[in-house]
Coordinates of C-alpha atoms in Angstrom, one line a residue:
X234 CA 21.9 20.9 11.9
X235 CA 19.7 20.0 15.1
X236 CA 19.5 16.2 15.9
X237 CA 16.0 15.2 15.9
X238 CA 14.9 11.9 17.9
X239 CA 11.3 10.3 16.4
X240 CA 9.2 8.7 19.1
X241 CA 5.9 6.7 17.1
X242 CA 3.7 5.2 20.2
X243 CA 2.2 2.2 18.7
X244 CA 1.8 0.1 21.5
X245 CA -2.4 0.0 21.8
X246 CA -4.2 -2.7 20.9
X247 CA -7.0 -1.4 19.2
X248 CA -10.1 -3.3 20.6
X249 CA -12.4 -1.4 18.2
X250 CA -10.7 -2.9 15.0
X251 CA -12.3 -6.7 16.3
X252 CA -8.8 -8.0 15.1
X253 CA -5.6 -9.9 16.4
X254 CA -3.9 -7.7 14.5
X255 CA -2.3 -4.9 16.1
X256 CA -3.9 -2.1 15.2
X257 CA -1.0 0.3 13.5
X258 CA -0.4 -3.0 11.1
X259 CA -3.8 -2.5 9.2
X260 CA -3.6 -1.1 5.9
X261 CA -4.3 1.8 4.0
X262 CA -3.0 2.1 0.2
X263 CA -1.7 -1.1 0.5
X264 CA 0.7 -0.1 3.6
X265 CA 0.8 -0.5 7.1
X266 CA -0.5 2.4 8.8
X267 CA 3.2 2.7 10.6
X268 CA 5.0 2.6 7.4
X269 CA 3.0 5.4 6.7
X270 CA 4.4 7.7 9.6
X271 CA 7.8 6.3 9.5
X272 CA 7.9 7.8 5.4
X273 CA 6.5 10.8 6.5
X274 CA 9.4 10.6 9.4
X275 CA 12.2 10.0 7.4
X276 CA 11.5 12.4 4.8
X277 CA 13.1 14.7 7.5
X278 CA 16.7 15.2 6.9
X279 CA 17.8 16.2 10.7
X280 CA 17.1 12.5 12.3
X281 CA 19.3 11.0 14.4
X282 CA 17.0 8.2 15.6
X283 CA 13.5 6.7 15.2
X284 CA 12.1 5.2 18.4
X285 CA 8.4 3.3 18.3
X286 CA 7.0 2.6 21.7
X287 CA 5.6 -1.2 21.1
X288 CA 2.9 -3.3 23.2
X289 CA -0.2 -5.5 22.3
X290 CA 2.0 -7.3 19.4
X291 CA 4.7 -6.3 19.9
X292 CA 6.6 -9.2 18.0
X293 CA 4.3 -8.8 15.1
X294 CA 5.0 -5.5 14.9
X295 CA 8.8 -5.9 15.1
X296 CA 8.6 -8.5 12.0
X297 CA 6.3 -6.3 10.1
X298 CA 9.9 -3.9 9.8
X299 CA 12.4 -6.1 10.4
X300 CA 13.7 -4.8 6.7
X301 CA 13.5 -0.6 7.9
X302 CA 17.2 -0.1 9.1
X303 CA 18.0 1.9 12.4
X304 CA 14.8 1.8 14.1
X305 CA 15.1 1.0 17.9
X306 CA 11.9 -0.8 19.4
X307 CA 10.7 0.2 23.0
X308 CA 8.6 -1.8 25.0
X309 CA 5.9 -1.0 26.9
X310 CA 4.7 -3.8 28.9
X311 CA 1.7 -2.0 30.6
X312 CA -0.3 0.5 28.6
X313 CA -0.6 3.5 30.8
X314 CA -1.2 6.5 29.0
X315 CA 0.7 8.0 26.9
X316 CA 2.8 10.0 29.2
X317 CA 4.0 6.5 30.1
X318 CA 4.4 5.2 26.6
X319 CA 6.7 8.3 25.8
X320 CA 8.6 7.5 29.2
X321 CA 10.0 4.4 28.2
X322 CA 11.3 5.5 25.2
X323 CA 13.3 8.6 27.4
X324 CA 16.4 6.6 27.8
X325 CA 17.4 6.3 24.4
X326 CA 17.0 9.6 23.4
X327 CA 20.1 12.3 22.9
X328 CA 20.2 14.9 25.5
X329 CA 20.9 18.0 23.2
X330 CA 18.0 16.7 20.6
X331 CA 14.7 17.8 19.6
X332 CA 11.8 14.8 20.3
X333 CA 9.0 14.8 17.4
X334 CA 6.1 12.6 18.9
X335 CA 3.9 10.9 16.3
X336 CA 1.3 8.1 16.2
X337 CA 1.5 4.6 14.4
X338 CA -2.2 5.1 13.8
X339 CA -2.5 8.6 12.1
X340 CA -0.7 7.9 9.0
X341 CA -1.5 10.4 6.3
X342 CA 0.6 13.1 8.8
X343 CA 2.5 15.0 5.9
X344 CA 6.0 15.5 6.0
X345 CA 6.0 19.2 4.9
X346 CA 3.7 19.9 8.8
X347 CA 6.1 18.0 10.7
X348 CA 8.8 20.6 9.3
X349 CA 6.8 23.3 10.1
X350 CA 6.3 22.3 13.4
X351 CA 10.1 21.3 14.7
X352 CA 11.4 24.7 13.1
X353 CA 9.2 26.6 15.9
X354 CA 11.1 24.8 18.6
X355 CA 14.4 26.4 20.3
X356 CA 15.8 25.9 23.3
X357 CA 12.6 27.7 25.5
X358 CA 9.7 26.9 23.3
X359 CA 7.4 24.0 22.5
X360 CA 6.1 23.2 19.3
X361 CA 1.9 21.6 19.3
X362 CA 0.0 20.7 16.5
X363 CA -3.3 21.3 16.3
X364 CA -6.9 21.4 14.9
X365 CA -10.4 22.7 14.8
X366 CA -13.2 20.7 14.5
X367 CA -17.0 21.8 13.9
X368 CA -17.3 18.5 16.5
X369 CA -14.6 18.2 18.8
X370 CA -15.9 15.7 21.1
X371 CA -13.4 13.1 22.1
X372 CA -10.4 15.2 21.9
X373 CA -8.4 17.2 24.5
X374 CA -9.3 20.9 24.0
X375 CA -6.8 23.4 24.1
X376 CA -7.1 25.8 27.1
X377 CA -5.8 29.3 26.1
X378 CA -5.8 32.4 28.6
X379 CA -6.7 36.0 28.5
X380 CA -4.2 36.8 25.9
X381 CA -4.5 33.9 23.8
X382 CA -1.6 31.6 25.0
X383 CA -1.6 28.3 25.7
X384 CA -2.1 27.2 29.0
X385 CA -3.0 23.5 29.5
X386 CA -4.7 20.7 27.5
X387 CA -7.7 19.0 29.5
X388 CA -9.5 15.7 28.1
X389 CA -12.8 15.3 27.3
X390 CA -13.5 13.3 30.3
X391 CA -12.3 15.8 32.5
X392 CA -13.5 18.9 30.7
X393 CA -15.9 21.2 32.4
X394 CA -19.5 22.2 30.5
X395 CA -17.1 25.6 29.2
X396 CA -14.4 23.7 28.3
X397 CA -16.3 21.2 26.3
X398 CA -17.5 24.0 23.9
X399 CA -14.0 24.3 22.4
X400 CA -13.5 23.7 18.8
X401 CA -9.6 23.5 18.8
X402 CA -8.5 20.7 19.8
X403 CA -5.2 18.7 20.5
X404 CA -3.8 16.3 18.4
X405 CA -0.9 14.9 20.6
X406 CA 1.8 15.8 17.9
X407 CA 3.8 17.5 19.2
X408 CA 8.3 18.8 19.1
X409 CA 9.9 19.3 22.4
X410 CA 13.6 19.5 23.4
X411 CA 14.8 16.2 25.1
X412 CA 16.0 18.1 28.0
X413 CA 12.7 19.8 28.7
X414 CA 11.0 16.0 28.6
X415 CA 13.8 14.8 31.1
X416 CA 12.6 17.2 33.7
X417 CA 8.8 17.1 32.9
X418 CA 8.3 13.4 32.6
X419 CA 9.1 12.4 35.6
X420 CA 6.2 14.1 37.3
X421 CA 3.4 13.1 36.1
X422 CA 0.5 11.8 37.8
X423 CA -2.3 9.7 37.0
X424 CA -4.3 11.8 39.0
X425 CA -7.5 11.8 36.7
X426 CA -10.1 9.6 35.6
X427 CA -8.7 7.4 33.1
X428 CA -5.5 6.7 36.1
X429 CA -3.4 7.3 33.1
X430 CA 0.0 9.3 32.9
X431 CA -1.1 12.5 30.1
X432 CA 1.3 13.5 27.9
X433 CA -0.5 16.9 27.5
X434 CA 0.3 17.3 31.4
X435 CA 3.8 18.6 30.4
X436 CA 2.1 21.7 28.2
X437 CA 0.9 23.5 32.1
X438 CA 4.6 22.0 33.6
X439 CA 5.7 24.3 30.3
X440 CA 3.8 27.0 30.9
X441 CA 4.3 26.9 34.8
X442 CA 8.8 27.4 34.2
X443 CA 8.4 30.3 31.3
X444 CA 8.4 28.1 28.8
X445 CA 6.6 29.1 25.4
X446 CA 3.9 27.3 23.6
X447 CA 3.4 27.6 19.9
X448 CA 1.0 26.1 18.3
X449 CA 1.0 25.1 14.3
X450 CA -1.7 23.6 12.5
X451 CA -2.0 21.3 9.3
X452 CA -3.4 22.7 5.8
X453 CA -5.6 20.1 5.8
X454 CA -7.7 18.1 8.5
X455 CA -7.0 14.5 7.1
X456 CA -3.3 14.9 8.0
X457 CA -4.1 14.3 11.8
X458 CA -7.1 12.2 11.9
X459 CA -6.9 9.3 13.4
X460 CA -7.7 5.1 13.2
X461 CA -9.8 3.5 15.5
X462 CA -12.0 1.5 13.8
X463 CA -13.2 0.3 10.4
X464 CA -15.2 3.2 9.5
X465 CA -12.4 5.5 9.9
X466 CA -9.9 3.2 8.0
X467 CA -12.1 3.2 5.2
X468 CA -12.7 6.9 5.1
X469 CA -8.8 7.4 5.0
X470 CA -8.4 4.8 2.7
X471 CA -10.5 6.6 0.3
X472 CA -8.8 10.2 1.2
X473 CA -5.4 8.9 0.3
X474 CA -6.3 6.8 -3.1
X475 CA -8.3 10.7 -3.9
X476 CA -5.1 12.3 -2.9
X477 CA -2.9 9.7 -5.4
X478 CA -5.3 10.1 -8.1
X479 CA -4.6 14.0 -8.2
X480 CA -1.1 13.8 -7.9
X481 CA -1.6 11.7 -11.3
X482 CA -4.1 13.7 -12.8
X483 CA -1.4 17.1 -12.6
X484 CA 1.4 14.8 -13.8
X485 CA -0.9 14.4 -17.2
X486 CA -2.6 11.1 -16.5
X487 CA -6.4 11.1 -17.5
X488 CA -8.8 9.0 -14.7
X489 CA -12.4 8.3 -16.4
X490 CA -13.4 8.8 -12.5
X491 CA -10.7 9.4 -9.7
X492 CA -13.1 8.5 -7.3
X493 CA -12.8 4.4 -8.5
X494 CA -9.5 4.0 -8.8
X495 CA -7.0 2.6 -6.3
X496 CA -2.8 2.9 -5.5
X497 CA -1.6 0.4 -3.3
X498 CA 2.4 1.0 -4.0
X499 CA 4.2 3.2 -5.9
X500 CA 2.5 4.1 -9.6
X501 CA 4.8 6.1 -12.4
X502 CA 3.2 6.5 -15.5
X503 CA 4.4 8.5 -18.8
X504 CA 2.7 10.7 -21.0
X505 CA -1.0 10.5 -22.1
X506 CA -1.9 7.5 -20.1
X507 CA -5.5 6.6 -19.8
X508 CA -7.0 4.3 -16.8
X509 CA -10.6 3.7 -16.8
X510 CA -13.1 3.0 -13.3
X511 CA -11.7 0.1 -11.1
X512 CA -8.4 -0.5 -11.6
X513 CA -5.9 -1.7 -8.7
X514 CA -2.4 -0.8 -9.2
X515 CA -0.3 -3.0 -6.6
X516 CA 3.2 -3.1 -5.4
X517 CA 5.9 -1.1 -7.6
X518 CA 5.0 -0.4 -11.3
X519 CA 5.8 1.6 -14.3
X520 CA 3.7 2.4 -16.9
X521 CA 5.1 4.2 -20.3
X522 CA 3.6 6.4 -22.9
X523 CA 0.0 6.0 -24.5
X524 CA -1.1 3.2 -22.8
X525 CA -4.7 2.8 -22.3
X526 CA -6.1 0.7 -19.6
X527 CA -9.5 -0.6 -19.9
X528 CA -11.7 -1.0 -16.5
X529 CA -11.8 -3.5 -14.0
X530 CA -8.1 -4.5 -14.1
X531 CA -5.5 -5.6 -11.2
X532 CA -1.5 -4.8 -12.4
X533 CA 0.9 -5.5 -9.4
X534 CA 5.0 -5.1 -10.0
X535 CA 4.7 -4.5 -13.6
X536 CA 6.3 -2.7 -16.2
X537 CA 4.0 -2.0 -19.7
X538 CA 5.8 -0.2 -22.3
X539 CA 4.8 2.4 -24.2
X540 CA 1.0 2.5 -26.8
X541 CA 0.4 -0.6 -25.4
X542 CA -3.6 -1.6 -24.8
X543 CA -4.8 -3.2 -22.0
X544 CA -8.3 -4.2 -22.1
X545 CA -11.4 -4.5 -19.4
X546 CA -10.8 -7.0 -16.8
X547 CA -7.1 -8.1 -17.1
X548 CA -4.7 -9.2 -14.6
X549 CA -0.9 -8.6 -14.5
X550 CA 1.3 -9.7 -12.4
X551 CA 5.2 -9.8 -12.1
X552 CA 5.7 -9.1 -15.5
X553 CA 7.2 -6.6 -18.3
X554 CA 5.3 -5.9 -21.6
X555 CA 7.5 -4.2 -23.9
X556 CA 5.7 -1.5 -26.6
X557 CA 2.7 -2.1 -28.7
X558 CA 0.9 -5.0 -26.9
X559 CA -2.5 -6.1 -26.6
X560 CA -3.7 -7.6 -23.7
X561 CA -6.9 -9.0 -22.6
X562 CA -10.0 -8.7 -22.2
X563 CA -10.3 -11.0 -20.0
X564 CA -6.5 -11.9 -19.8
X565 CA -4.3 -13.2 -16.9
X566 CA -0.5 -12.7 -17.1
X567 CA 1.0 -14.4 -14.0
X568 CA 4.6 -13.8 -12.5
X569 CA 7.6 -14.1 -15.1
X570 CA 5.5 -13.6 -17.9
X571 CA 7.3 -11.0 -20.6
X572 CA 5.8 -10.0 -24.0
X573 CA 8.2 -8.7 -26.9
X574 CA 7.3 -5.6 -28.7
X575 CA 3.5 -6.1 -30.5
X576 CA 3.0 -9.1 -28.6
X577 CA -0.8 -10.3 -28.1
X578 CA -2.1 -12.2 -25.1
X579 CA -6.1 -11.9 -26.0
X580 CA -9.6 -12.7 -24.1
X581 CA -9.3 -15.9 -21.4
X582 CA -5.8 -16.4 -21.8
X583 CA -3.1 -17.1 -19.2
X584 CA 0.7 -17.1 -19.2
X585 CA 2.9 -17.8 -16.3
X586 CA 6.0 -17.6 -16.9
X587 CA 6.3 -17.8 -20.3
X588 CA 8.4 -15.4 -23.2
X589 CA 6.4 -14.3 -25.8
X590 CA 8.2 -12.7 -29.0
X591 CA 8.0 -9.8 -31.2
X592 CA 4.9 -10.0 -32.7
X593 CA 3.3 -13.0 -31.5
X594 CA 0.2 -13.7 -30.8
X595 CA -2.2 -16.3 -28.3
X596 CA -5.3 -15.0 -29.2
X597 CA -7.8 -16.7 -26.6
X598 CA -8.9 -19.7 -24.6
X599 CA -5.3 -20.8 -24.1
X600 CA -2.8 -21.2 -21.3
X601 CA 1.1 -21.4 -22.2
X602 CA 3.7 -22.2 -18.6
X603 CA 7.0 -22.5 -18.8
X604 CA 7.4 -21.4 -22.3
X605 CA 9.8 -19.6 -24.9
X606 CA 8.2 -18.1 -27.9
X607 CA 10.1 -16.9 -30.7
X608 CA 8.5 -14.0 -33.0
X609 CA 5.9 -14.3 -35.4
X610 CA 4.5 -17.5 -33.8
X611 CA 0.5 -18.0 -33.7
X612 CA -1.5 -20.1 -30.9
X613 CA -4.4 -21.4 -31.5
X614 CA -7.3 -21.5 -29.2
X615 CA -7.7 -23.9 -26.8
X616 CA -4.0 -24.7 -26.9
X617 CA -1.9 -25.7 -23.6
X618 CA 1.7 -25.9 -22.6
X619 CA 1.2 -29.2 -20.3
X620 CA 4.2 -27.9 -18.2
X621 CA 3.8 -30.1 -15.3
X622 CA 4.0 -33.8 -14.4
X623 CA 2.5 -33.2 -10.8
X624 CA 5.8 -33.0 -9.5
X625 CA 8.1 -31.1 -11.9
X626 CA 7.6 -28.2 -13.9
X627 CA 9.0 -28.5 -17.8
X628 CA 9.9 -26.1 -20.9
X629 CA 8.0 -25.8 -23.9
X630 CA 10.5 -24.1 -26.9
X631 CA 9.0 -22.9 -30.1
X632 CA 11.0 -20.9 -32.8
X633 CA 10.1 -18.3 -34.8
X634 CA 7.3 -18.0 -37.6
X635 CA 5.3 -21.6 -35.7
X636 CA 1.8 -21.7 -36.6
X637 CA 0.2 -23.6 -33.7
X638 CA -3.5 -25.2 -34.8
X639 CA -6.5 -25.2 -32.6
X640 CA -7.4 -27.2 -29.3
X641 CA -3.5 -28.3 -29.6
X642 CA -1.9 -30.0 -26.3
X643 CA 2.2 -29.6 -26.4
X644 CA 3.4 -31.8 -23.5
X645 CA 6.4 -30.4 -22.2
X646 CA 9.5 -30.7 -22.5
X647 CA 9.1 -30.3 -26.3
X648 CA 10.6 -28.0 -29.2
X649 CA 9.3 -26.7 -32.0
X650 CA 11.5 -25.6 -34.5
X651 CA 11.6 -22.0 -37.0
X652 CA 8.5 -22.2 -39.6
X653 CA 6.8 -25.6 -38.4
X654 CA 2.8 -26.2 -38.4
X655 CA 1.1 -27.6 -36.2
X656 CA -2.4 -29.6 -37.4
X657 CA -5.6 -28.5 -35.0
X658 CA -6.4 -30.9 -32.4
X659 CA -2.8 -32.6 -31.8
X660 CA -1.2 -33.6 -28.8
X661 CA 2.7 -33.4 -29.3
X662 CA 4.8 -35.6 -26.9
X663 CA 8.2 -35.1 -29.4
X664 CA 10.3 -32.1 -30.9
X665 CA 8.7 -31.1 -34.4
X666 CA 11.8 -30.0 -37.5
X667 CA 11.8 -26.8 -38.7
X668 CA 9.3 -26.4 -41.5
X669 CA 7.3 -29.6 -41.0
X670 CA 3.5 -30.4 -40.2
X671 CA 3.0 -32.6 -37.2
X672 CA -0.2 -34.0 -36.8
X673 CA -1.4 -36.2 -34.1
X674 CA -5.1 -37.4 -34.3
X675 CA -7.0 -40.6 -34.4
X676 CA -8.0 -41.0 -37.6
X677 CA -12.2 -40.0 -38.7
X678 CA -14.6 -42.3 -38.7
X679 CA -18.0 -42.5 -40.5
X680 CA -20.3 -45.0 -39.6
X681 CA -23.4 -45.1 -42.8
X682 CA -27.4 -45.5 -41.6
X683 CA -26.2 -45.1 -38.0
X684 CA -29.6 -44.9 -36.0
X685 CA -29.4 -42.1 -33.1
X686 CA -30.7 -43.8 -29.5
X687 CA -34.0 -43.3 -28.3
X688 CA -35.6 -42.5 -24.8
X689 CA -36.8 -45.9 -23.3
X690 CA -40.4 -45.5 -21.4

């Protein structure tokens, strides 16, 4: 097994973003664009070390993956070229190992190309990946001779007219031996008009001691394309949430419209799932068998069981709905919240929190916090778990079989026991007995002849 050393130069600043943040921390699919390279990285089984070349944020950057283990962070204190940025990282690299250069901000790089490309290297040949483009301009072409080898890489800044009309084009990812980048390094000059240190200078040092060039190029264009401003993050973004959506449309899930529908983490769903236009699917979450998701909904680190129904315009959040649910329209579970098997949180309802048993149901217009809610139990509308003094948060407990009445207030910490009713309209400050009414309401009052007030002139 070769030893493979991963150099990612993230060290620019990215002026044309108009952000503090570095540029290689933006997202797409709810990751930075690093995180995507470093997946596609260490989907590699030969490494032996992952080096990223650090600048303009540097201690932002080093935060952001303060949780990825054995990654070794190499400054670059002046940004000068990229010949310099892979200079730094030199030292650290293992002499008898192949060095794969990538870029922090071209993250949909897949990691089936980057095998393709290291198995063309051996100990005399190069490995380059690149590209044609109908419009090339703003890349280094790819100068070839007579016989069709490669010969050098010139800019587009110091291309000539002939040059300048090339459509394939370099897209500085390239697999070298160490050894070779030892000895090639070293002599670079900034000879040019940016006064930077060219990475793509080493390709006529190559070609000048014997040494081959092969070049390999992506099945798709995406993989290389690169960020450098908003229009271009957007445009990936909506290339990778396409790309999701057909990995889930082959694996048997059915999108109304793949084009409005966005992955920001992992997504596993089971058989015969349905999601309609406009859902957000954040974070890690699981969906089950014959669930149907209505449009317009946001589900982040959930699991929903199986034939469970999620309407228009729900939110879910750090929760786990067992088989059979409803939810929604118009429903908000927030984190903790867990519903029982043919549990039912309905339209303008909110949980945070709470446990909701087997077969209950808060139908709408209510909020329950901090609550356990045995089976069978039914909330009224309008009822509230008052869960929280301003400083402390408290439990509401209510058995099985409770029938909860209307526009009820249960100031926690209060239980209500197996089989007990509660009248519409009540505020309950003290534990209710199993199989009891509690009613708590100032009593009616009707006034005879009362005359209704009129507008004074």
């Amino acid at each position: 097994m070769i030893n493979l050393d991963t150099i990612i130069l993230a060290a620019g600043k990215g002026a044309r973003m108009k952000s503090d943040l570095p540029k290689v921390l933006h997202c797409i699919g709810g990751k930075p664009l690093i995180s995507h390279v470093l997946l596609a990285a260490q989907a590699l089984e030969q490494q032996s070390g992952f080096h990223i070349v650090v600048g303009h944020g540097a201690q932002r950057l080093k935060q952001s993956l303060e949780q990825q283990a054995g990654i070794n962070f190499v400054e670059q204190t002046q940004q000068l070229g990229t010949g310099h940025a892979v200079q730094q990282a030199l030292p650290h690299l293992k002499n008898d190992s192949i060095a794969l250069i990538l870029y922090g901000d071209v993250p949909l790089i897949q990691p089936q190309t980057l095998k393709q490309l290291i198995d063309k290297v051996d100990h005399n040949t190069l490995a380059l990946l690149t590209v044609n483009l109908q419009n090339p301009t703003g890349y280094g072409r790819i100068i070839r001779n007579a016989q069709g080898r490669v010969k050098s890489i010139v800019e587009q800044k110091d291309a000539s007219t002939e040059e300048l009309k090339i459509q394939e084009i370099n897209t500085g990812i390239m697999a070298v031996n160490t050894s070779q980048l030892q000895r090639w390094l070293p002599q670079l000059s900034n000879d040019n008009t940016q006064a930077e240190y060219y990475l793509t200078d080493i390709i006529a040092m190559a070609v000048a001691e014997g040494v081959n060039i092969i070049t390999h190029q992506p099945s798709e264009q995406w993989e290389v394309m690169g960020i450098n401003n908003r229009q271009q993050q957007a445009q990936l973004e909506r290339i990778y949430q396409y790309n999701c959506a057909q990995m889930l449309m082959e694996a048997g899930v059915s999108l109304l419209d793949p084009q409005r529908f966005d992955c920001r983490g992992q997504l596993r769903c089971g058989a015969d799932v349905l999601i309609d236009i406009n859902c957000i699917f954040e974070g890690e979450n699981t969906i089950g068998n014959n669930v149907v998701i209505g449009s317009n909904c946001v589900i982040k680190n959930a699991t929903i069981g199986d034939n469970t129904l999620i309407h228009a315009n729900s939110i879910i959040e750090n929760s786990t709905v067992k088989s059979g649910c409803t939810i929604g329209p118009f429903a908000r579970l927030r984190p903790g919240s867990q519903l029982a098997d043919g549990a039912k949180v309905g339209n303008f309802v909110e949980t945070k929190k709470a446990s909701i048993g087997k077969g209950s149901k808060i139908n709408h217009l209510s909020y329950v916090g901090d609550a356990v809610l045995g089976e069978n139990v039914n909330i009224g509308a309008g009822t509230i778990t008052c869960n929280y003094d301003g400083v402390n948060k408290f439990q509401t407990s209510i058995g099985n079989d409770v029938f909860v009445g209307s526009n009820t207030a249960l100031v926690a910490p209060v239980t209500i026991e197996d089989g007990a009713t509660l009248g519409a309209g009540s505020t309950i400050n003290k534990n209710v007995k199993q199989d009891t009414l509690a009613l708590a309401r100032s009593p009616q009052k009707t006034i005879p002849g009362w005359q209704k007030p009129t507008k004074k002139n």
